[in-house]
Short mmCIF file of C-alpha atoms and ligand atoms in Angstrom, two decimals:
data_model
loop_
_atom_site.label_atom_id
_atom_site.label_comp_id
_atom_site.label_asym_id
_atom_site.label_seq_id
_atom_site.Cartn_x
_atom_site.Cartn_y
_atom_site.Cartn_z
CA MET A 1 -0.23 0.26 -0.43
CA GLY A 2 1.15 3.47 -0.93
CA ILE A 3 1.90 6.21 1.39
CA ALA A 4 -2.15 8.01 0.40
CA GLY A 5 -3.34 4.20 1.10
CA ASP A 6 -1.54 4.93 4.21
CA ILE A 7 -3.08 7.82 6.11
CA THR A 8 -6.39 6.62 3.90
CA ALA A 9 -6.26 3.73 6.51
CA ASP A 10 -4.52 5.24 9.09
CA TRP A 11 -7.95 7.72 8.98
CA HIS A 12 -10.23 5.19 8.61
CA ALA A 13 -9.02 3.46 11.77
CA ALA A 14 -8.99 6.63 13.87
CA LEU A 15 -12.05 7.26 13.32
CA ALA A 16 -12.78 3.60 13.63
CA ALA A 17 -11.81 3.88 17.26
CA LEU A 18 -13.46 7.22 18.22
CA ALA A 19 -16.60 6.22 17.11
CA TRP A 20 -15.76 2.90 19.68
CA GLN A 21 -15.07 5.86 21.72
CA VAL A 22 -18.68 7.22 21.68
CA ASP A 23 -19.93 3.86 22.07
CA LEU A 24 -18.47 4.06 25.79
CA GLY A 25 -19.25 6.55 26.52
CA VAL A 26 -17.22 8.83 26.10
CA ASP A 27 -18.43 12.67 25.53
CA GLU A 28 -15.26 15.07 25.74
CA VAL A 29 -11.26 15.13 25.56
CA ILE A 30 -9.47 16.18 29.27
CA GLY A 31 -6.44 15.59 28.11
CA ASP A 32 -3.42 15.11 24.66
CA THR A 33 -2.54 11.88 26.16
CA PRO A 34 -3.87 8.68 26.85
CA VAL A 35 -3.50 8.11 31.34
CA ASP A 36 -3.11 4.10 31.34
CA ARG A 37 -4.16 4.10 35.23
CA TYR A 38 -3.60 -0.19 35.48
CA ASP A 39 -0.23 0.80 34.38
CA LEU A 40 0.00 3.64 37.27
CA PRO A 41 2.89 3.01 39.92
CA GLU A 42 0.99 1.80 43.32
CA PRO A 43 -0.17 4.65 45.98
CA ILE A 44 2.07 4.53 48.93
CA LYS A 45 1.35 2.79 52.36
CA PRO A 46 1.63 4.44 55.34
CA ALA A 47 2.83 1.77 57.23
CA PRO A 48 -0.02 0.34 60.22
CA VAL A 49 0.48 2.10 63.23
CA ALA A 50 1.32 -0.64 66.50
CA ALA A 51 4.01 -2.61 63.17
CA ALA A 52 5.66 0.51 62.40
CA ALA A 53 6.20 1.07 65.97
CA ALA A 54 7.32 -2.02 67.34
CA ALA A 55 10.16 -2.32 64.68
CA PRO A 56 11.46 0.99 63.33
CA ALA A 57 13.39 0.62 60.21
CA ALA A 58 17.23 0.98 60.51
CA GLY A 59 18.33 4.45 60.35
CA ARG A 60 15.30 5.72 60.48
CA PRO A 61 14.03 8.37 63.52
CA ASN A 62 11.85 6.02 65.74
CA LEU A 63 8.77 8.75 64.67
CA ALA A 64 6.74 9.99 67.46
CA PRO A 65 3.36 7.69 67.11
CA ALA A 66 1.15 10.52 66.74
CA LEU A 67 2.63 10.98 63.47
CA MET A 68 2.49 8.07 62.18
CA VAL A 69 -1.29 7.02 63.50
CA GLU A 70 -3.04 7.15 60.01
CA ALA A 71 -5.78 9.55 59.44
CA PRO A 72 -9.20 8.99 60.91
CA GLN A 73 -12.04 8.08 58.68
CA VAL A 74 -14.42 11.05 58.18
CA ASP A 75 -18.24 10.46 57.04
CA PRO A 76 -18.38 12.85 54.27
CA ALA A 77 -22.26 13.72 54.88
CA GLU A 78 -21.34 14.18 58.63
CA VAL A 79 -18.48 17.20 57.11
CA ALA A 80 -21.40 17.82 54.42
CA ARG A 81 -23.62 18.60 57.66
CA ALA A 82 -21.71 20.17 59.97
CA ALA A 83 -20.60 22.53 56.93
CA ALA A 84 -23.80 23.10 55.94
CA ALA A 85 -25.41 23.70 59.47
CA ARG A 86 -22.45 26.49 60.01
CA ALA A 87 -23.96 28.29 56.40
CA GLY A 88 -26.12 31.21 57.49
CA SER A 89 -26.76 32.44 54.04
CA LEU A 90 -27.39 30.66 50.63
CA GLU A 91 -24.37 32.52 49.77
CA ALA A 92 -22.89 31.22 52.94
CA LEU A 93 -24.06 27.75 51.17
CA ARG A 94 -23.08 28.19 48.14
CA GLU A 95 -19.33 28.60 49.31
CA ALA A 96 -19.88 25.62 51.56
CA VAL A 97 -21.07 23.63 48.66
CA ALA A 98 -17.98 24.76 46.60
CA ALA A 99 -15.60 23.90 48.92
CA PHE A 100 -16.75 20.28 49.59
CA ASP A 101 -13.66 18.34 48.53
CA LEU A 102 -14.71 14.65 49.23
CA CYS A 103 -17.40 13.82 46.61
CA GLU A 104 -15.31 12.50 43.60
CA LEU A 105 -17.15 14.01 40.78
CA LYS A 106 -15.86 17.45 41.79
CA LYS A 107 -12.70 16.44 40.56
CA GLY A 108 -14.45 15.60 36.87
CA ALA A 109 -16.54 18.66 36.80
CA ARG A 110 -15.54 21.91 35.38
CA ASN A 111 -18.46 24.03 37.65
CA THR A 112 -19.82 24.06 40.79
CA VAL A 113 -23.64 24.56 39.58
CA PHE A 114 -25.83 25.39 42.53
CA CYS A 115 -28.92 27.35 41.10
CA ASP A 116 -30.71 29.37 39.17
CA GLY A 117 -33.57 32.01 39.47
CA ASN A 118 -35.42 33.95 42.65
CA PRO A 119 -34.72 33.03 45.58
CA ALA A 120 -37.73 34.96 47.22
CA ALA A 121 -40.20 32.41 44.48
CA ARG A 122 -42.64 30.38 46.30
CA VAL A 123 -41.96 27.67 43.68
CA LEU A 124 -38.18 25.25 44.47
CA ILE A 125 -37.65 22.52 41.65
CA LEU A 126 -35.44 20.29 42.95
CA GLY A 127 -32.79 18.43 39.32
CA GLU A 128 -31.16 15.34 40.17
CA ALA A 129 -27.62 16.59 38.55
CA PRO A 130 -25.68 18.64 35.79
CA GLY A 131 -25.28 17.94 32.41
CA ARG A 132 -22.30 18.75 30.27
CA ASP A 133 -24.46 22.29 29.42
CA GLU A 134 -25.27 23.08 33.35
CA ASP A 135 -21.09 21.74 33.92
CA MET A 136 -19.37 24.38 31.10
CA GLU A 137 -22.49 27.47 31.76
CA GLY A 138 -22.21 26.68 36.05
CA ARG A 139 -26.31 27.36 35.96
CA PRO A 140 -28.94 24.07 36.61
CA PHE A 141 -31.29 23.15 33.99
CA VAL A 142 -29.86 25.32 30.66
CA GLY A 143 -29.78 22.18 28.29
CA ARG A 144 -32.59 20.81 26.21
CA ALA A 145 -34.24 19.45 29.34
CA GLY A 146 -33.86 22.98 30.74
CA GLN A 147 -35.48 24.78 27.68
CA LEU A 148 -38.34 22.03 28.23
CA LEU A 149 -38.92 22.92 31.84
CA ASP A 150 -38.81 26.55 30.75
CA ARG A 151 -41.47 26.56 28.16
CA MET A 152 -43.62 24.03 30.92
CA PHE A 153 -43.75 26.53 33.71
CA ALA A 154 -43.84 29.32 31.70
CA ALA A 155 -47.47 27.76 30.66
CA ILE A 156 -48.51 28.30 34.59
CA GLY A 157 -47.66 31.70 35.06
CA LEU A 158 -44.19 30.89 36.58
CA ALA A 159 -40.64 31.45 35.27
CA ARG A 160 -36.95 31.85 36.46
CA THR A 161 -36.43 35.46 35.47
CA SER A 162 -39.68 36.78 37.17
CA PRO A 163 -38.87 39.29 39.74
CA ASP A 164 -42.12 39.04 40.61
CA ALA A 165 -42.07 36.50 43.75
CA GLU A 166 -45.88 34.96 42.96
CA ALA A 167 -44.55 34.07 39.56
CA ALA A 168 -41.20 33.14 40.01
CA LEU A 169 -39.33 29.87 40.25
CA TYR A 170 -35.76 28.75 41.69
CA ILE A 171 -34.21 26.34 40.09
CA THR A 172 -31.26 23.82 42.47
CA ASN A 173 -30.27 20.00 42.02
CA VAL A 174 -29.47 17.21 44.11
CA MET A 175 -25.85 16.72 43.19
CA PRO A 176 -23.77 20.24 42.41
CA TRP A 177 -21.41 18.23 39.47
CA ARG A 178 -21.80 16.54 36.73
CA PRO A 179 -21.71 12.92 36.64
CA PRO A 180 -19.29 11.73 33.95
CA GLY A 181 -21.08 10.81 30.70
CA ASN A 182 -24.05 11.62 32.95
CA ARG A 183 -24.53 8.66 34.70
CA ASP A 184 -27.26 8.23 37.56
CA PRO A 185 -25.44 9.76 41.23
CA GLU A 186 -24.70 6.77 42.95
CA PRO A 187 -27.03 6.69 46.29
CA ALA A 188 -23.88 6.78 48.72
CA GLU A 189 -23.32 10.59 46.71
CA VAL A 190 -27.24 11.38 46.96
CA ALA A 191 -26.15 10.63 50.86
CA MET A 192 -23.06 12.51 51.30
CA MET A 193 -24.69 16.38 49.63
CA ARG A 194 -28.38 15.53 51.01
CA PRO A 195 -26.94 17.47 53.92
CA PHE A 196 -26.81 20.70 51.58
CA VAL A 197 -29.81 19.70 50.51
CA GLU A 198 -31.69 20.24 53.17
CA ARG A 199 -29.93 23.09 54.78
CA HIS A 200 -30.47 24.61 50.49
CA ILE A 201 -34.57 23.71 51.48
CA ALA A 202 -34.52 25.60 54.62
CA LEU A 203 -32.52 28.61 53.63
CA MET A 204 -34.67 29.16 50.90
CA ASP A 205 -37.84 28.69 52.45
CA PRO A 206 -40.20 27.60 49.63
CA LYS A 207 -43.93 26.76 49.77
CA VAL A 208 -43.85 24.33 47.42
CA ILE A 209 -40.80 21.99 46.35
CA VAL A 210 -41.18 19.72 42.48
CA VAL A 211 -39.10 17.23 42.12
CA MET A 212 -38.49 16.52 39.06
CA GLY A 213 -37.39 12.57 38.63
CA ASN A 214 -36.05 9.92 40.67
CA THR A 215 -33.01 11.39 42.20
CA PRO A 216 -34.08 14.50 44.08
CA LEU A 217 -37.67 12.25 44.43
CA PHE A 218 -35.53 9.80 46.73
CA ALA A 219 -33.30 12.22 47.96
CA LEU A 220 -35.78 13.51 49.60
CA THR A 221 -38.59 10.97 50.83
CA GLY A 222 -36.33 8.08 50.49
CA HIS A 223 -38.50 6.45 47.66
CA LYS A 224 -38.06 5.85 43.81
CA GLY A 225 -40.33 4.91 41.13
CA ILE A 226 -41.54 9.03 39.90
CA MET A 227 -43.86 7.07 37.42
CA ARG A 228 -46.22 6.24 40.22
CA ALA A 229 -44.92 8.90 42.52
CA ARG A 230 -45.35 11.71 39.76
CA GLY A 231 -48.97 13.89 39.88
CA THR A 232 -49.26 12.76 43.86
CA TRP A 233 -48.57 15.96 46.39
CA THR A 234 -46.48 14.37 49.52
CA LYS A 235 -44.46 15.95 52.49
CA ALA A 236 -40.78 16.33 52.43
CA LEU A 237 -39.33 18.37 55.19
CA ASP A 238 -42.27 19.19 56.67
CA ARG A 239 -43.00 20.72 53.18
CA PRO A 240 -45.41 19.96 50.60
CA LEU A 241 -43.48 17.75 47.87
CA LEU A 242 -44.83 17.97 44.14
CA PRO A 243 -43.01 14.81 41.90
CA MET A 244 -42.95 15.24 38.63
CA VAL A 245 -41.03 13.32 35.81
CA HIS A 246 -37.68 14.79 34.44
CA PRO A 247 -38.10 17.17 31.52
CA ALA A 248 -35.08 14.77 29.81
CA TYR A 249 -37.94 12.36 29.46
CA LEU A 250 -40.39 14.02 28.08
CA LEU A 251 -37.83 14.66 24.94
CA ARG A 252 -37.89 11.08 24.99
CA ASN A 253 -41.54 10.12 25.36
CA PRO A 254 -43.48 13.14 24.28
CA SER A 255 -46.59 11.28 24.94
CA ALA A 256 -45.67 11.98 28.93
CA LYS A 257 -46.37 15.47 28.10
CA ARG A 258 -50.00 14.73 29.02
CA GLU A 259 -49.61 13.33 32.48
CA ALA A 260 -46.86 16.12 33.04
CA TRP A 261 -49.27 19.13 31.92
CA ALA A 262 -51.87 17.48 34.33
CA ASP A 263 -49.12 17.95 37.15
CA LEU A 264 -48.52 21.70 35.78
CA LEU A 265 -52.84 22.28 36.90
CA SER A 266 -51.82 20.73 40.35
CA LEU A 267 -49.30 23.32 40.77
CA GLN A 268 -51.02 26.37 39.56
CA ALA A 269 -54.39 24.99 41.59
CA HIS A 270 -52.27 24.61 44.80
CA LEU A 271 -51.02 28.36 44.64
CA ARG A 272 -53.67 29.13 44.10
CA GLY A 273 -54.96 27.71 47.21
CA LYS A 274 -57.15 25.70 45.57
CA GLY A 275 -55.20 22.64 45.44
N1 LIG B 1 -31.31 17.92 34.15
C1 LIG B 1 -31.09 18.16 35.98
O1 LIG B 1 -31.46 17.17 36.33
N2 LIG B 1 -30.49 18.93 36.11
C2 LIG B 1 -30.04 19.71 35.52
O2 LIG B 1 -29.53 20.79 35.84
C3 LIG B 1 -29.58 19.56 33.99
C4 LIG B 1 -30.09 18.56 33.56
#
C-alpha cells in the first residue's frame, strides 16, 4: 500500500477508534495524551501503626506515634452536615458546597452548579445533577431539558427570571457536579450531598418543592418510582412536595407530556390555594 493508502487506512482506523469511544460513553476530551490507569505506580500505603512503632527501620528516626497514626476515617455526610449547618445564608452555603472536597464528582467537573432563579420564589424545583451544558455554564437546567422545563412552567405563569416572587421559580439540583457521562448519581453520592440540599431548602424556605425525576424524589423521600409517584402530593422536610417526571424523559417520551401538564395544573391550583 502506498503513502496515500496508509493515510486513508489511518484515517479510517482513527474514525473507528473514535466511534468506539463514543459508544463507550466518552463525550469529551480531557487531556492530550491517554493515561493508562492500570499502569500507574501503586500508591504508597502508610505503615500500620503497631508494626511501625514496634520495629522502626534501621537508620530511620523512631517517629513519635502521633505522626504515624493513620488519618481518621471521615464520614462525608457528617462533614457535609457540619459545613451546611454553619452556613447562615444562601451565599455562605454556595461557598460551603464549592469548598466541599469529599465528593469524587467534583474532580471531573468544570463548575459547581448551585442554583438559578429568584430566591424569593414560592416554588423550588429540585433536579438531579448538571449535564454537559450546565457544567460548562455553571447554572442548572440550561440545556435542552432545561429549555423544555422553562416552557412547561411558563405555561402556568412561572419563570426563573421573574422578579415577582409570586410568579418566580428557584432551581437547584441534588448534585452540584456533573457525573461522568451523565450517569445517575450513586446512592452514596446522594447521601453525602443531602445535608447541603436540606440546608438549601431551609435557607431558601419555599412554599412548595417540585422534584423532577427519581434522584431528587429519592433524596427527599427515600423512595424511588417516579412514574408511580408523579402527580401525587406528599410532604418532605415539612413542606408540600410534588413529584414530576424529568423533562429529559419528556423529550424522549413526548406522549408523557399529557400527565406532566396535569401535574403543572395541579401545582397551579395548589399555588392559588385550591390544591
Ligand atoms: N438535569 C437535571 O436534573 N439538572 C440539570 O441541571 C440539568 C439537567
